[in-house]
């Protein structure tokens, strides 16, 4: 069973990523030690897509290095 979007957001925030508000339907998260923006689409209660899980996992791993 895939995690929900809100679970991925929680993982990002726990790792130190901050939400950057802006226009549009995507949520953008930034981290001072990560050179890219992590962008998530979808409503909080929806199931996360596999590519979103991979993106979040890789971003968190890269920050921990």
Coordinates of C-alpha atoms in Angstrom, one line a residue:
X1 CA 0.0 0.0 0.0
X2 CA 1.6 3.3 -1.1
X3 CA 2.1 6.1 1.5
X4 CA -0.1 9.1 1.4
X5 CA 1.1 12.5 0.1
X6 CA 0.9 13.9 3.7
X7 CA 3.3 11.1 4.9
X8 CA 5.9 12.1 2.3
X9 CA 5.5 15.8 3.4
X10 CA 6.1 14.7 7.0
X11 CA 9.3 12.8 6.0
X12 CA 10.6 15.9 4.2
X13 CA 9.8 18.2 7.1
X14 CA 11.4 15.8 9.5
X15 CA 14.6 15.8 7.4
X16 CA 14.7 19.7 7.5
X17 CA 13.0 20.6 4.2
X18 CA 10.8 23.7 4.3
X19 CA 7.7 24.4 2.4
X20 CA 7.9 27.3 0.0
X21 CA 4.5 28.7 -0.8
X22 CA 3.8 29.8 -4.3
X23 CA 1.3 29.7 -7.2
X24 CA 0.0 26.5 -8.6
X25 CA -1.1 23.1 -7.4
X26 CA 2.4 21.7 -6.5
X27 CA 4.0 21.9 -3.1
X28 CA 7.6 22.9 -3.3
X29 CA 10.2 22.0 -0.5
X30 CA 13.6 23.5 -0.1
X31 CA 16.6 22.5 2.0
X32 CA 19.8 24.6 2.4
X33 CA 22.0 21.6 1.7
X34 CA 20.1 20.3 -1.3
X35 CA 20.5 22.1 -4.6
X36 CA 17.1 21.1 -6.1
X37 CA 13.5 21.8 -5.3
X38 CA 11.4 18.8 -4.3
X39 CA 8.0 19.3 -5.8
X40 CA 4.9 17.2 -4.9
X41 CA 1.5 17.3 -6.5
X42 CA -1.7 15.8 -5.3
X43 CA -4.0 16.3 -2.4
X44 CA -2.8 15.3 1.1
X45 CA -5.0 12.2 1.4
X46 CA -4.2 10.8 -2.0
X47 CA -1.8 7.8 -2.5
X48 CA 1.7 8.9 -3.5
X49 CA 2.9 7.8 -6.9
X50 CA 6.1 5.6 -7.1
X51 CA 8.1 8.4 -8.6
X52 CA 7.2 10.7 -5.8
X53 CA 8.3 8.2 -3.2
X54 CA 11.6 7.7 -5.0
X55 CA 12.1 11.5 -5.3
X56 CA 11.6 12.1 -1.6
X57 CA 13.7 9.1 -0.6
X58 CA 16.6 10.3 -2.8
X59 CA 16.4 13.9 -1.6
X60 CA 16.5 12.8 2.1
X61 CA 19.4 10.4 1.4
X62 CA 21.4 13.2 -0.3
X63 CA 20.8 15.6 2.6
X64 CA 22.1 13.0 5.1
X65 CA 25.4 12.5 3.3

